[in-house]
Amino acid sequence: MRWIDLLWLPPVMLAVAVVLGATGREGVRSIGRAIWHTFIFLTVGVIVVGVVIHLVARVFA
C-alpha cells in the first residue's frame, strides 16, 4: 500500500459517518453534530488501528 492509496479513506469515512450519524436523529443541528462526532471517532479509530498494526509489524519483522 502506498501513501496515495490512503486518499480514498476520508470520503469513505465521511459516507459512513453520514449514514451512522443521521440514523434515528431529527433536526439539522442534531444530525450535523452526530455526523461530525462519528467522523472524528472513525478517524481516530483508523489512526489507532494503523499505528497498532505498524508497531506489531515492526516488532515481528
Coordinates of C-alpha atoms in Angstrom, one line a residue:
M1 CA 0.0 0.0 0.0
R2 CA 1.3 3.4 -0.9
W3 CA 0.6 6.7 0.7
I4 CA -1.5 7.8 -2.3
D5 CA -3.8 4.8 -1.6
L6 CA -4.9 6.4 1.6
L7 CA -6.7 9.2 -0.2
W8 CA -9.9 7.1 -0.6
L9 CA -10.2 6.7 3.2
P10 CA -11.7 10.2 4.2
P11 CA -14.5 10.1 1.6
V12 CA -15.5 6.6 2.7
M13 CA -15.3 7.5 6.4
L14 CA -17.5 10.6 5.6
A15 CA -20.1 8.4 3.8
V16 CA -20.2 6.0 6.8
A17 CA -20.4 8.9 9.2
V18 CA -23.3 10.4 7.3
V19 CA -25.2 7.2 7.4
L20 CA -24.5 6.4 11.0
G21 CA -24.9 10.0 12.2
A22 CA -28.2 10.6 10.6
T23 CA -29.8 7.3 11.7
G24 CA -32.5 7.9 14.2
R25 CA -32.0 11.6 14.7
E26 CA -34.2 14.6 13.9
G27 CA -33.2 18.2 13.3
V28 CA -30.3 19.6 11.3
R29 CA -28.2 20.5 14.2
S30 CA -28.5 17.1 15.9
I31 CA -27.7 15.3 12.6
G32 CA -24.8 17.6 11.9
R33 CA -23.3 17.1 15.4
A34 CA -23.8 13.4 15.2
I35 CA -22.1 13.2 11.8
W36 CA -19.2 15.3 13.0
H37 CA -18.7 13.2 16.1
T38 CA -18.9 9.9 14.2
F39 CA -16.4 11.1 11.6
I40 CA -13.9 12.1 14.4
F41 CA -14.3 8.8 16.1
L42 CA -13.8 6.9 12.8
T43 CA -10.7 8.9 12.0
V44 CA -9.2 8.3 15.5
G45 CA -10.1 4.6 15.2
V46 CA -8.4 4.3 11.8
I47 CA -5.3 6.0 13.0
V48 CA -5.1 3.9 16.2
V49 CA -5.5 0.7 14.3
G50 CA -3.0 1.7 11.7
V51 CA -0.4 2.6 14.4
V52 CA -1.0 -0.7 16.2
I53 CA -0.6 -2.7 13.0
H54 CA 2.5 -0.8 12.2
L55 CA 4.0 -1.5 15.6
V56 CA 3.1 -5.1 15.5
A57 CA 4.7 -5.4 12.1
R58 CA 7.9 -3.7 13.4
V59 CA 8.1 -6.0 16.4
F60 CA 7.7 -9.2 14.4
A61 CA 9.7 -8.2 11.3

